[in-house]
C-alpha cells in the first residue's frame, strides 16, 4: 500500500492551516493512505478523515526525545513519501521514495500560501475540516436552526484577547441583524474563565464551549451565520468549516495568520503590525466589518469545506 507520512504542527491554528495541502496531496495520490503526526490538541482534526489510517500525537519531551519516539514509531515502514511541515531532520532518516521538507520558522507572508508554494501548488489549497455523521448529528441536537452569532472570546495568550465588554457590545448591536449569540471556547478551566464574563453579560447566549471534539465544534460552527473571534485556533477552524469569519488582530500578524476561506476577513487594531494593542480596536470598526460580511454572504452560494 502507498503510505504517506504527514508531519504537521502541534498548535491547532497551524494544523488547521495545513489541512489544505493535506487534502491536495490526497487528491494527487488517490491510492495513498496517510499517517498524520501532530500535537494532542490538534489530533481531533483528522479523526474523521477516511484517508487517515493513523494519527501519531507528539508531545514535547526534554532533550527533544519526542523526535526519537517519532522515529521509532515510523522507522519500520517504507514510506512512499514523507511530508514534513516542521522542517525537522526526521524525513532524511526514514526510508522513503520522496521527501518534502518545508523550512521551519516564521517568515513574511501568509502561512497558508507558503505551504501551498512549498508543495508546488500554483493555487493555494484552502483549509478544510472532516466531520463524521455522528458529530454532525450531535451538532444538530445542540444547536437548532437559526441565525447564530458565534463568538470566540478566548486565545492562547491574553495579549490577543479583545476586551470582553466589546464582544458583549458587538453582540447587542448585531441583534438588529436577528443574530443570537453562541459562545465557543476550548477545554480547560483557563478557557472557561476567559469566556465567563461574556457569558454572564449575555444571558441569552448559548454556551457551547468546553471539552467537545474538534469535529463537533466544526459542525456547530457550520450552523452559525457568522463567527467573530480573536486570532486563535478556533478562528482558523471556523474559516476552514466555511463559516463566514471575522478575525480580530492586535499584536499578532494578520499578514501571516489571517483566516483563510471564501468569506474569511479580518480587522486590525491601529498601529504597527505585530505591536498594536488589541485594546485599540473599537467596536465600530468590528461592527462595520461584520455587517459587510453579512451582506456579502447574502449574495454568495454556501461553500462548506468539509465531508
PDB file of C-alpha atoms in Angstrom:
ATOM      1  CA  UNK A   1       0.000   0.000   0.000  1.00  0.00           C
ATOM      2  CA  UNK A   2       1.176   3.525  -0.797  1.00  0.00           C
ATOM      3  CA  UNK A   3       1.711   5.268   2.535  1.00  0.00           C
ATOM      4  CA  UNK A   4       2.464   8.946   3.145  1.00  0.00           C
ATOM      5  CA  UNK A   5       3.713  10.391   6.422  1.00  0.00           C
ATOM      6  CA  UNK A   6       2.390  13.920   7.006  1.00  0.00           C
ATOM      7  CA  UNK A   7       4.031  15.831   9.873  1.00  0.00           C
ATOM      8  CA  UNK A   8       2.157  18.980  10.848  1.00  0.00           C
ATOM      9  CA  UNK A   9       2.111  21.420  13.746  1.00  0.00           C
ATOM     10  CA  UNK A  10       1.492  20.828  17.428  1.00  0.00           C
ATOM     11  CA  UNK A  11      -0.606  24.005  17.556  1.00  0.00           C
ATOM     12  CA  UNK A  12      -4.241  23.930  16.494  1.00  0.00           C
ATOM     13  CA  UNK A  13      -4.202  27.001  14.269  1.00  0.00           C
ATOM     14  CA  UNK A  14      -1.175  25.908  12.246  1.00  0.00           C
ATOM     15  CA  UNK A  15      -2.541  22.379  11.989  1.00  0.00           C
ATOM     16  CA  UNK A  16      -5.834  23.720  10.589  1.00  0.00           C
ATOM     17  CA  UNK A  17      -3.908  25.792   8.038  1.00  0.00           C
ATOM     18  CA  UNK A  18      -2.092  22.629   6.895  1.00  0.00           C
ATOM     19  CA  UNK A  19      -5.307  20.725   6.121  1.00  0.00           C
ATOM     20  CA  UNK A  20      -5.499  22.327   2.686  1.00  0.00           C
ATOM     21  CA  UNK A  21      -2.223  20.830   1.487  1.00  0.00           C
ATOM     22  CA  UNK A  22      -3.142  17.501   3.088  1.00  0.00           C
ATOM     23  CA  UNK A  23      -6.341  17.378   1.042  1.00  0.00           C
ATOM     24  CA  UNK A  24      -4.406  18.407  -2.076  1.00  0.00           C
ATOM     25  CA  UNK A  25      -1.985  15.503  -1.534  1.00  0.00           C
ATOM     26  CA  UNK A  26      -4.921  13.142  -1.108  1.00  0.00           C
ATOM     27  CA  UNK A  27      -6.288  14.250  -4.459  1.00  0.00           C
ATOM     28  CA  UNK A  28      -2.869  13.943  -6.109  1.00  0.00           C
ATOM     29  CA  UNK A  29      -2.368  10.412  -4.745  1.00  0.00           C
ATOM     30  CA  UNK A  30      -5.845   8.834  -4.602  1.00  0.00           C
ATOM     31  CA  UNK A  31      -4.488   5.367  -3.745  1.00  0.00           C
ATOM     32  CA  UNK A  32      -2.421   6.543  -0.775  1.00  0.00           C
ATOM     33  CA  UNK A  33      -3.212   6.253   2.916  1.00  0.00           C
ATOM     34  CA  UNK A  34      -1.893   8.832   5.344  1.00  0.00           C
ATOM     35  CA  UNK A  35      -0.313   8.821   8.788  1.00  0.00           C
ATOM     36  CA  UNK A  36      -0.623  12.252  10.400  1.00  0.00           C
ATOM     37  CA  UNK A  37       1.740  13.478  13.112  1.00  0.00           C
ATOM     38  CA  UNK A  38       0.529  16.413  15.223  1.00  0.00           C
ATOM     39  CA  UNK A  39       0.140  17.651  18.780  1.00  0.00           C
ATOM     40  CA  UNK A  40      -2.574  16.312  21.096  1.00  0.00           C
ATOM     41  CA  UNK A  41      -4.683  19.479  20.800  1.00  0.00           C
ATOM     42  CA  UNK A  42      -4.878  19.071  17.006  1.00  0.00           C
ATOM     43  CA  UNK A  43      -5.399  15.311  16.777  1.00  0.00           C
ATOM     44  CA  UNK A  44      -9.181  15.597  16.595  1.00  0.00           C
ATOM     45  CA  UNK A  45      -8.914  17.463  13.287  1.00  0.00           C
ATOM     46  CA  UNK A  46      -8.015  14.259  11.477  1.00  0.00           C
ATOM     47  CA  UNK A  47     -10.142  11.649  13.257  1.00  0.00           C
ATOM     48  CA  UNK A  48     -12.966  11.741  10.705  1.00  0.00           C
ATOM     49  CA  UNK A  49     -10.673  11.817   7.661  1.00  0.00           C
ATOM     50  CA  UNK A  50     -11.275   8.485   5.850  1.00  0.00           C
ATOM     51  CA  UNK A  51      -7.837   8.644   4.233  1.00  0.00           C
ATOM     52  CA  UNK A  52      -6.059   8.953   7.586  1.00  0.00           C
ATOM     53  CA  UNK A  53      -5.243   5.456   8.799  1.00  0.00           C
ATOM     54  CA  UNK A  54      -3.197   6.523  11.820  1.00  0.00           C
ATOM     55  CA  UNK A  55      -2.702   9.612  13.990  1.00  0.00           C
ATOM     56  CA  UNK A  56       0.510   9.919  15.975  1.00  0.00           C
ATOM     57  CA  UNK A  57       0.322  12.546  18.711  1.00  0.00           C
ATOM     58  CA  UNK A  58       3.669  14.036  19.587  1.00  0.00           C
ATOM     59  CA  UNK A  59       4.120  15.659  22.980  1.00  0.00           C
ATOM     60  CA  UNK A  60       7.282  17.576  23.698  1.00  0.00           C
ATOM     61  CA  UNK A  61       9.848  15.860  25.904  1.00  0.00           C
ATOM     62  CA  UNK A  62      13.129  17.044  27.333  1.00  0.00           C
ATOM     63  CA  UNK A  63      16.196  16.941  25.080  1.00  0.00           C
ATOM     64  CA  UNK A  64      13.928  16.589  22.003  1.00  0.00           C
ATOM     65  CA  UNK A  65      13.231  12.964  22.845  1.00  0.00           C
ATOM     66  CA  UNK A  66       9.804  13.284  21.203  1.00  0.00           C
ATOM     67  CA  UNK A  67      11.583  13.151  17.830  1.00  0.00           C
ATOM     68  CA  UNK A  68      13.289   9.912  18.838  1.00  0.00           C
ATOM     69  CA  UNK A  69       9.904   8.494  19.827  1.00  0.00           C
ATOM     70  CA  UNK A  70       8.506   9.509  16.452  1.00  0.00           C
ATOM     71  CA  UNK A  71      11.392   7.914  14.570  1.00  0.00           C
ATOM     72  CA  UNK A  72      10.850   4.652  16.457  1.00  0.00           C
ATOM     73  CA  UNK A  73       7.147   4.727  15.578  1.00  0.00           C
ATOM     74  CA  UNK A  74       7.873   5.252  11.869  1.00  0.00           C
ATOM     75  CA  UNK A  75      11.204   3.627  11.074  1.00  0.00           C
ATOM     76  CA  UNK A  76       9.845   0.171  10.189  1.00  0.00           C
ATOM     77  CA  UNK A  77       7.598   1.486   7.443  1.00  0.00           C
ATOM     78  CA  UNK A  78       8.829   2.010   3.901  1.00  0.00           C
ATOM     79  CA  UNK A  79       7.134   5.278   3.064  1.00  0.00           C
ATOM     80  CA  UNK A  80       6.137   6.360  -0.399  1.00  0.00           C
ATOM     81  CA  UNK A  81       6.546   9.961   0.756  1.00  0.00           C
ATOM     82  CA  UNK A  82       7.415  11.927   3.883  1.00  0.00           C
ATOM     83  CA  UNK A  83       5.989  15.450   4.075  1.00  0.00           C
ATOM     84  CA  UNK A  84       7.464  17.375   6.995  1.00  0.00           C
ATOM     85  CA  UNK A  85       5.963  20.815   7.561  1.00  0.00           C
ATOM     86  CA  UNK A  86       8.121  21.377  10.635  1.00  0.00           C
ATOM     87  CA  UNK A  87      11.466  21.379   8.887  1.00  0.00           C
ATOM     88  CA  UNK A  88      12.988  18.647  11.045  1.00  0.00           C
ATOM     89  CA  UNK A  89      15.655  16.112  10.082  1.00  0.00           C
ATOM     90  CA  UNK A  90      13.453  13.079  10.618  1.00  0.00           C
ATOM     91  CA  UNK A  91      12.382  12.947   6.986  1.00  0.00           C
ATOM     92  CA  UNK A  92      16.015  12.365   5.992  1.00  0.00           C
ATOM     93  CA  UNK A  93      16.381   9.392   8.325  1.00  0.00           C
ATOM     94  CA  UNK A  94      13.331   7.362   7.277  1.00  0.00           C
ATOM     95  CA  UNK A  95      13.063   5.078   4.273  1.00  0.00           C
ATOM     96  CA  UNK A  96      11.062   6.998   1.674  1.00  0.00           C
ATOM     97  CA  UNK A  97      10.882   7.316  -2.093  1.00  0.00           C
ATOM     98  CA  UNK A  98      10.181  11.033  -1.887  1.00  0.00           C
ATOM     99  CA  UNK A  99      10.685  13.725   0.724  1.00  0.00           C
ATOM    100  CA  UNK A 100       9.195  17.193   1.038  1.00  0.00           C
ATOM    101  CA  UNK A 101      10.696  19.144   3.919  1.00  0.00           C
ATOM    102  CA  UNK A 102       9.298  22.636   4.451  1.00  0.00           C
ATOM    103  CA  UNK A 103      11.687  25.050   6.085  1.00  0.00           C
ATOM    104  CA  UNK A 104      10.676  25.760   9.665  1.00  0.00           C
ATOM    105  CA  UNK A 105      10.479  29.087  11.443  1.00  0.00           C
ATOM    106  CA  UNK A 106       8.484  32.239  10.764  1.00  0.00           C
ATOM    107  CA  UNK A 107       8.931  34.370   7.662  1.00  0.00           C
ATOM    108  CA  UNK A 108       6.940  37.132   5.930  1.00  0.00           C
ATOM    109  CA  UNK A 109       3.813  36.200   4.017  1.00  0.00           C
ATOM    110  CA  UNK A 110       0.671  34.176   4.659  1.00  0.00           C
ATOM    111  CA  UNK A 111       1.412  30.780   6.093  1.00  0.00           C
ATOM    112  CA  UNK A 112      -1.327  29.115   4.051  1.00  0.00           C
ATOM    113  CA  UNK A 113       0.273  30.402   0.835  1.00  0.00           C
ATOM    114  CA  UNK A 114       3.770  29.404   1.938  1.00  0.00           C
ATOM    115  CA  UNK A 115       2.667  25.796   2.430  1.00  0.00           C
ATOM    116  CA  UNK A 116       0.979  25.660  -0.957  1.00  0.00           C
ATOM    117  CA  UNK A 117       4.057  27.045  -2.704  1.00  0.00           C
ATOM    118  CA  UNK A 118       6.397  24.678  -0.837  1.00  0.00           C
ATOM    119  CA  UNK A 119       4.417  21.684  -2.105  1.00  0.00           C
ATOM    120  CA  UNK A 120       4.308  23.028  -5.648  1.00  0.00           C
ATOM    121  CA  UNK A 121       0.692  24.181  -5.915  1.00  0.00           C
ATOM    122  CA  UNK A 122       0.011  27.217  -8.093  1.00  0.00           C
ATOM    123  CA  UNK A 123      -3.387  27.765  -6.463  1.00  0.00           C
ATOM    124  CA  UNK A 124      -3.309  27.906  -2.681  1.00  0.00           C
ATOM    125  CA  UNK A 125      -5.120  24.875  -1.200  1.00  0.00           C
ATOM    126  CA  UNK A 126      -7.646  26.222   1.278  1.00  0.00           C
ATOM    127  CA  UNK A 127      -8.005  24.666   4.748  1.00  0.00           C
ATOM    128  CA  UNK A 128     -10.901  22.275   5.300  1.00  0.00           C
ATOM    129  CA  UNK A 129     -12.422  20.101   8.022  1.00  0.00           C
ATOM    130  CA  UNK A 130     -13.590  16.495   8.217  1.00  0.00           C
ATOM    131  CA  UNK A 131     -16.826  15.818  10.114  1.00  0.00           C
ATOM    132  CA  UNK A 132     -18.371  12.455  10.880  1.00  0.00           C
ATOM    133  CA  UNK A 133     -22.106  11.800  10.636  1.00  0.00           C
ATOM    134  CA  UNK A 134     -22.213  11.280  14.406  1.00  0.00           C
ATOM    135  CA  UNK A 135     -20.555  14.651  15.013  1.00  0.00           C
ATOM    136  CA  UNK A 136     -22.952  16.326  12.612  1.00  0.00           C
ATOM    137  CA  UNK A 137     -25.913  14.760  14.428  1.00  0.00           C
ATOM    138  CA  UNK A 138     -24.553  15.968  17.777  1.00  0.00           C
ATOM    139  CA  UNK A 139     -24.301  19.493  16.376  1.00  0.00           C
ATOM    140  CA  UNK A 140     -27.885  19.426  15.100  1.00  0.00           C
ATOM    141  CA  UNK A 141     -29.098  18.327  18.538  1.00  0.00           C
ATOM    142  CA  UNK A 142     -27.078  21.015  20.342  1.00  0.00           C
ATOM    143  CA  UNK A 143     -27.783  23.948  18.017  1.00  0.00           C
ATOM    144  CA  UNK A 144     -31.191  24.234  16.340  1.00  0.00           C
ATOM    145  CA  UNK A 145     -31.789  26.088  13.099  1.00  0.00           C
ATOM    146  CA  UNK A 146     -31.490  29.855  13.403  1.00  0.00           C
ATOM    147  CA  UNK A 147     -29.297  32.875  12.836  1.00  0.00           C
ATOM    148  CA  UNK A 148     -26.449  32.360  15.256  1.00  0.00           C
ATOM    149  CA  UNK A 149     -23.550  34.679  16.009  1.00  0.00           C
ATOM    150  CA  UNK A 150     -20.563  32.568  17.060  1.00  0.00           C
ATOM    151  CA  UNK A 151     -18.250  34.427  19.436  1.00  0.00           C
ATOM    152  CA  UNK A 152     -14.678  33.320  20.143  1.00  0.00           C
ATOM    153  CA  UNK A 153     -13.602  35.497  23.097  1.00  0.00           C
ATOM    154  CA  UNK A 154     -10.517  33.467  24.124  1.00  0.00           C
ATOM    155  CA  UNK A 155      -6.997  32.938  22.779  1.00  0.00           C
ATOM    156  CA  UNK A 156      -3.774  31.223  23.795  1.00  0.00           C
ATOM    157  CA  UNK A 157      -2.372  34.399  25.368  1.00  0.00           C
ATOM    158  CA  UNK A 158      -4.089  37.398  26.877  1.00  0.00           C
ATOM    159  CA  UNK A 159      -2.451  39.964  24.579  1.00  0.00           C
ATOM    160  CA  UNK A 160      -4.563  38.686  21.674  1.00  0.00           C
ATOM    161  CA  UNK A 161      -7.885  38.897  23.543  1.00  0.00           C
ATOM    162  CA  UNK A 162     -10.282  41.686  22.581  1.00  0.00           C
ATOM    163  CA  UNK A 163     -11.847  43.152  25.750  1.00  0.00           C
ATOM    164  CA  UNK A 164     -14.858  41.027  26.804  1.00  0.00           C
ATOM    165  CA  UNK A 165     -17.165  44.022  27.161  1.00  0.00           C
ATOM    166  CA  UNK A 166     -16.639  44.780  23.472  1.00  0.00           C
ATOM    167  CA  UNK A 167     -17.753  41.297  22.479  1.00  0.00           C
ATOM    168  CA  UNK A 168     -20.872  41.988  24.530  1.00  0.00           C
ATOM    169  CA  UNK A 169     -21.446  45.367  22.872  1.00  0.00           C
ATOM    170  CA  UNK A 170     -20.960  43.822  19.441  1.00  0.00           C
ATOM    171  CA  UNK A 171     -23.443  41.023  20.152  1.00  0.00           C
ATOM    172  CA  UNK A 172     -26.012  43.531  21.372  1.00  0.00           C
ATOM    173  CA  UNK A 173     -25.546  45.653  18.236  1.00  0.00           C
ATOM    174  CA  UNK A 174     -25.963  42.636  15.957  1.00  0.00           C
ATOM    175  CA  UNK A 175     -29.347  41.833  17.477  1.00  0.00           C
ATOM    176  CA  UNK A 176     -30.625  44.206  14.803  1.00  0.00           C
ATOM    177  CA  UNK A 177     -29.485  41.567  12.263  1.00  0.00           C
ATOM    178  CA  UNK A 178     -31.541  38.924  14.139  1.00  0.00           C
ATOM    179  CA  UNK A 179     -28.368  37.229  15.342  1.00  0.00           C
ATOM    180  CA  UNK A 180     -28.396  35.334  18.631  1.00  0.00           C
ATOM    181  CA  UNK A 181     -25.006  34.807  20.322  1.00  0.00           C
ATOM    182  CA  UNK A 182     -23.292  31.458  20.847  1.00  0.00           C
ATOM    183  CA  UNK A 183     -20.067  31.402  22.846  1.00  0.00           C
ATOM    184  CA  UNK A 184     -17.266  28.985  21.945  1.00  0.00           C
ATOM    185  CA  UNK A 185     -14.073  28.288  23.885  1.00  0.00           C
ATOM    186  CA  UNK A 186     -11.695  25.413  24.357  1.00  0.00           C
ATOM    187  CA  UNK A 187     -11.274  22.806  27.104  1.00  0.00           C
ATOM    188  CA  UNK A 188      -9.788  23.657  30.478  1.00  0.00           C
ATOM    189  CA  UNK A 189     -10.519  25.988  33.356  1.00  0.00           C
ATOM    190  CA  UNK A 190      -8.439  28.808  31.867  1.00  0.00           C
ATOM    191  CA  UNK A 191     -10.547  28.911  28.716  1.00  0.00           C
ATOM    192  CA  UNK A 192     -13.762  28.848  30.706  1.00  0.00           C
ATOM    193  CA  UNK A 193     -12.539  31.703  32.918  1.00  0.00           C
ATOM    194  CA  UNK A 194     -11.690  33.855  29.900  1.00  0.00           C
ATOM    195  CA  UNK A 195     -15.148  33.333  28.418  1.00  0.00           C
ATOM    196  CA  UNK A 196     -17.110  33.685  31.667  1.00  0.00           C
ATOM    197  CA  UNK A 197     -17.590  37.463  31.690  1.00  0.00           C
ATOM    198  CA  UNK A 198     -19.044  37.367  28.171  1.00  0.00           C
ATOM    199  CA  UNK A 199     -21.428  34.580  29.133  1.00  0.00           C
ATOM    200  CA  UNK A 200     -22.587  36.417  32.255  1.00  0.00           C
ATOM    201  CA  UNK A 201     -23.239  39.631  30.321  1.00  0.00           C
ATOM    202  CA  UNK A 202     -25.199  37.802  27.595  1.00  0.00           C
ATOM    203  CA  UNK A 203     -27.711  35.617  29.465  1.00  0.00           C
ATOM    204  CA  UNK A 204     -29.458  34.728  26.202  1.00  0.00           C
ATOM    205  CA  UNK A 205     -26.245  33.287  24.732  1.00  0.00           C
ATOM    206  CA  UNK A 206     -25.786  29.556  24.322  1.00  0.00           C
ATOM    207  CA  UNK A 207     -22.669  28.160  25.988  1.00  0.00           C
ATOM    208  CA  UNK A 208     -21.083  25.667  23.569  1.00  0.00           C
ATOM    209  CA  UNK A 209     -17.547  25.745  24.905  1.00  0.00           C
ATOM    210  CA  UNK A 210     -15.542  23.186  26.768  1.00  0.00           C
ATOM    211  CA  UNK A 211     -14.460  19.646  26.095  1.00  0.00           C
ATOM    212  CA  UNK A 212     -16.017  18.919  22.703  1.00  0.00           C
ATOM    213  CA  UNK A 213     -14.376  17.075  19.836  1.00  0.00           C
ATOM    214  CA  UNK A 214     -12.969  19.313  17.113  1.00  0.00           C
ATOM    215  CA  UNK A 215     -15.219  17.661  14.556  1.00  0.00           C
ATOM    216  CA  UNK A 216     -18.302  18.508  16.587  1.00  0.00           C
ATOM    217  CA  UNK A 217     -17.089  22.091  17.092  1.00  0.00           C
ATOM    218  CA  UNK A 218     -16.609  22.417  13.330  1.00  0.00           C
ATOM    219  CA  UNK A 219     -20.111  21.053  12.745  1.00  0.00           C
ATOM    220  CA  UNK A 220     -21.536  23.537  15.245  1.00  0.00           C
ATOM    221  CA  UNK A 221     -19.676  26.403  13.598  1.00  0.00           C
ATOM    222  CA  UNK A 222     -21.137  25.421  10.234  1.00  0.00           C
ATOM    223  CA  UNK A 223     -24.603  26.030  11.668  1.00  0.00           C
ATOM    224  CA  UNK A 224     -23.691  29.628  12.543  1.00  0.00           C
ATOM    225  CA  UNK A 225     -24.341  32.653  10.362  1.00  0.00           C
ATOM    226  CA  UNK A 226     -21.148  34.479  11.377  1.00  0.00           C
ATOM    227  CA  UNK A 227     -18.085  33.897  13.563  1.00  0.00           C
ATOM    228  CA  UNK A 228     -16.289  36.798  15.251  1.00  0.00           C
ATOM    229  CA  UNK A 229     -13.297  35.985  17.396  1.00  0.00           C
ATOM    230  CA  UNK A 230      -9.712  36.582  18.397  1.00  0.00           C
ATOM    231  CA  UNK A 231      -6.763  35.264  16.418  1.00  0.00           C
ATOM    232  CA  UNK A 232      -6.857  31.638  17.584  1.00  0.00           C
ATOM    233  CA  UNK A 233      -7.147  28.039  16.500  1.00  0.00           C
ATOM    234  CA  UNK A 234     -10.925  28.389  16.804  1.00  0.00           C
ATOM    235  CA  UNK A 235     -10.874  31.283  14.323  1.00  0.00           C
ATOM    236  CA  UNK A 236      -8.981  29.145  11.793  1.00  0.00           C
ATOM    237  CA  UNK A 237     -11.348  26.230  12.397  1.00  0.00           C
ATOM    238  CA  UNK A 238     -14.380  28.439  11.714  1.00  0.00           C
ATOM    239  CA  UNK A 239     -12.917  29.645   8.425  1.00  0.00           C
ATOM    240  CA  UNK A 240     -11.964  26.102   7.400  1.00  0.00           C
ATOM    241  CA  UNK A 241     -15.514  24.947   8.148  1.00  0.00           C
ATOM    242  CA  UNK A 242     -16.853  27.505   5.663  1.00  0.00           C
ATOM    243  CA  UNK A 243     -18.445  29.752   8.270  1.00  0.00           C
ATOM    244  CA  UNK A 244     -18.252  33.472   7.412  1.00  0.00           C
ATOM    245  CA  UNK A 245     -15.410  34.505   9.691  1.00  0.00           C
ATOM    246  CA  UNK A 246     -14.108  37.794  11.075  1.00  0.00           C
ATOM    247  CA  UNK A 247     -10.762  37.556  12.866  1.00  0.00           C
ATOM    248  CA  UNK A 248      -9.659  40.230  15.335  1.00  0.00           C
ATOM    249  CA  UNK A 249      -5.965  41.118  15.345  1.00  0.00           C
ATOM    250  CA  UNK A 250      -3.799  43.271  17.581  1.00  0.00           C
ATOM    251  CA  UNK A 251      -0.240  42.230  18.418  1.00  0.00           C
ATOM    252  CA  UNK A 252      -0.368  39.129  16.206  1.00  0.00           C
ATOM    253  CA  UNK A 253       0.266  39.422  12.460  1.00  0.00           C
ATOM    254  CA  UNK A 254      -2.696  39.232  10.104  1.00  0.00           C
ATOM    255  CA  UNK A 255      -0.244  39.268   7.184  1.00  0.00           C
ATOM    256  CA  UNK A 256       0.839  35.782   8.302  1.00  0.00           C
ATOM    257  CA  UNK A 257      -2.196  34.319  10.050  1.00  0.00           C
ATOM    258  CA  UNK A 258      -5.334  35.949   8.700  1.00  0.00           C
ATOM    259  CA  UNK A 259      -8.160  33.386   8.442  1.00  0.00           C
ATOM    260  CA  UNK A 260      -8.283  31.613   5.074  1.00  0.00           C
ATOM    261  CA  UNK A 261     -11.644  30.960   3.481  1.00  0.00           C
ATOM    262  CA  UNK A 262     -14.181  32.184   0.978  1.00  0.00           C
ATOM    263  CA  UNK A 263     -15.858  34.575   3.419  1.00  0.00           C
ATOM    264  CA  UNK A 264     -12.966  34.960   5.873  1.00  0.00           C
ATOM    265  CA  UNK A 265     -11.925  38.511   6.713  1.00  0.00           C
ATOM    266  CA  UNK A 266     -10.040  40.322   9.462  1.00  0.00           C
ATOM    267  CA  UNK A 267      -9.782  43.687  11.186  1.00  0.00           C
ATOM    268  CA  UNK A 268      -6.644  45.006  12.868  1.00  0.00           C
ATOM    269  CA  UNK A 269      -6.040  47.396  15.714  1.00  0.00           C
ATOM    270  CA  UNK A 270      -4.354  50.605  14.530  1.00  0.00           C
ATOM    271  CA  UNK A 271      -0.597  50.727  14.919  1.00  0.00           C
ATOM    272  CA  UNK A 272       2.486  48.887  13.673  1.00  0.00           C
ATOM    273  CA  UNK A 273       1.741  45.282  12.797  1.00  0.00           C
ATOM    274  CA  UNK A 274       2.897  42.886  15.461  1.00  0.00           C
ATOM    275  CA  UNK A 275       2.892  45.571  18.141  1.00  0.00           C
ATOM    276  CA  UNK A 276      -0.598  47.112  18.076  1.00  0.00           C
ATOM    277  CA  UNK A 277      -2.513  46.658  21.346  1.00  0.00           C
ATOM    278  CA  UNK A 278      -5.798  44.829  20.748  1.00  0.00           C
ATOM    279  CA  UNK A 279      -7.486  47.402  23.011  1.00  0.00           C
ATOM    280  CA  UNK A 280      -7.066  49.902  20.173  1.00  0.00           C
ATOM    281  CA  UNK A 281      -9.615  48.026  18.069  1.00  0.00           C
ATOM    282  CA  UNK A 282     -13.003  49.693  18.519  1.00  0.00           C
ATOM    283  CA  UNK A 283     -16.446  48.129  18.327  1.00  0.00           C
ATOM    284  CA  UNK A 284     -17.478  50.395  15.431  1.00  0.00           C
ATOM    285  CA  UNK A 285     -14.758  49.012  13.141  1.00  0.00           C
ATOM    286  CA  UNK A 286     -15.642  45.412  14.002  1.00  0.00           C
ATOM    287  CA  UNK A 287     -19.372  46.010  13.590  1.00  0.00           C
ATOM    288  CA  UNK A 288     -18.836  47.610  10.175  1.00  0.00           C
ATOM    289  CA  UNK A 289     -16.726  44.644   9.002  1.00  0.00           C
ATOM    290  CA  UNK A 290     -19.261  42.146  10.385  1.00  0.00           C
ATOM    291  CA  UNK A 291     -22.136  43.802   8.519  1.00  0.00           C
ATOM    292  CA  UNK A 292     -20.116  43.818   5.290  1.00  0.00           C
ATOM    293  CA  UNK A 293     -19.553  40.058   5.610  1.00  0.00           C
ATOM    294  CA  UNK A 294     -23.266  39.509   6.248  1.00  0.00           C
ATOM    295  CA  UNK A 295     -24.162  41.495   3.127  1.00  0.00           C
ATOM    296  CA  UNK A 296     -21.632  39.552   1.083  1.00  0.00           C
ATOM    297  CA  UNK A 297     -22.942  36.281   2.487  1.00  0.00           C
ATOM    298  CA  UNK A 298     -26.443  37.095   1.266  1.00  0.00           C
ATOM    299  CA  UNK A 299     -25.246  37.081  -2.364  1.00  0.00           C
ATOM    300  CA  UNK A 300     -22.891  34.095  -2.098  1.00  0.00           C
ATOM    301  CA  UNK A 301     -23.671  30.428  -2.587  1.00  0.00           C
ATOM    302  CA  UNK A 302     -22.662  28.438   0.542  1.00  0.00           C
ATOM    303  CA  UNK A 303     -19.388  26.510   0.212  1.00  0.00           C
ATOM    304  CA  UNK A 304     -18.903  24.232   3.196  1.00  0.00           C
ATOM    305  CA  UNK A 305     -15.369  22.854   3.206  1.00  0.00           C
ATOM    306  CA  UNK A 306     -15.997  19.518   4.857  1.00  0.00           C
ATOM    307  CA  UNK A 307     -17.200  15.973   4.393  1.00  0.00           C
TER     308      UNK A 307
END
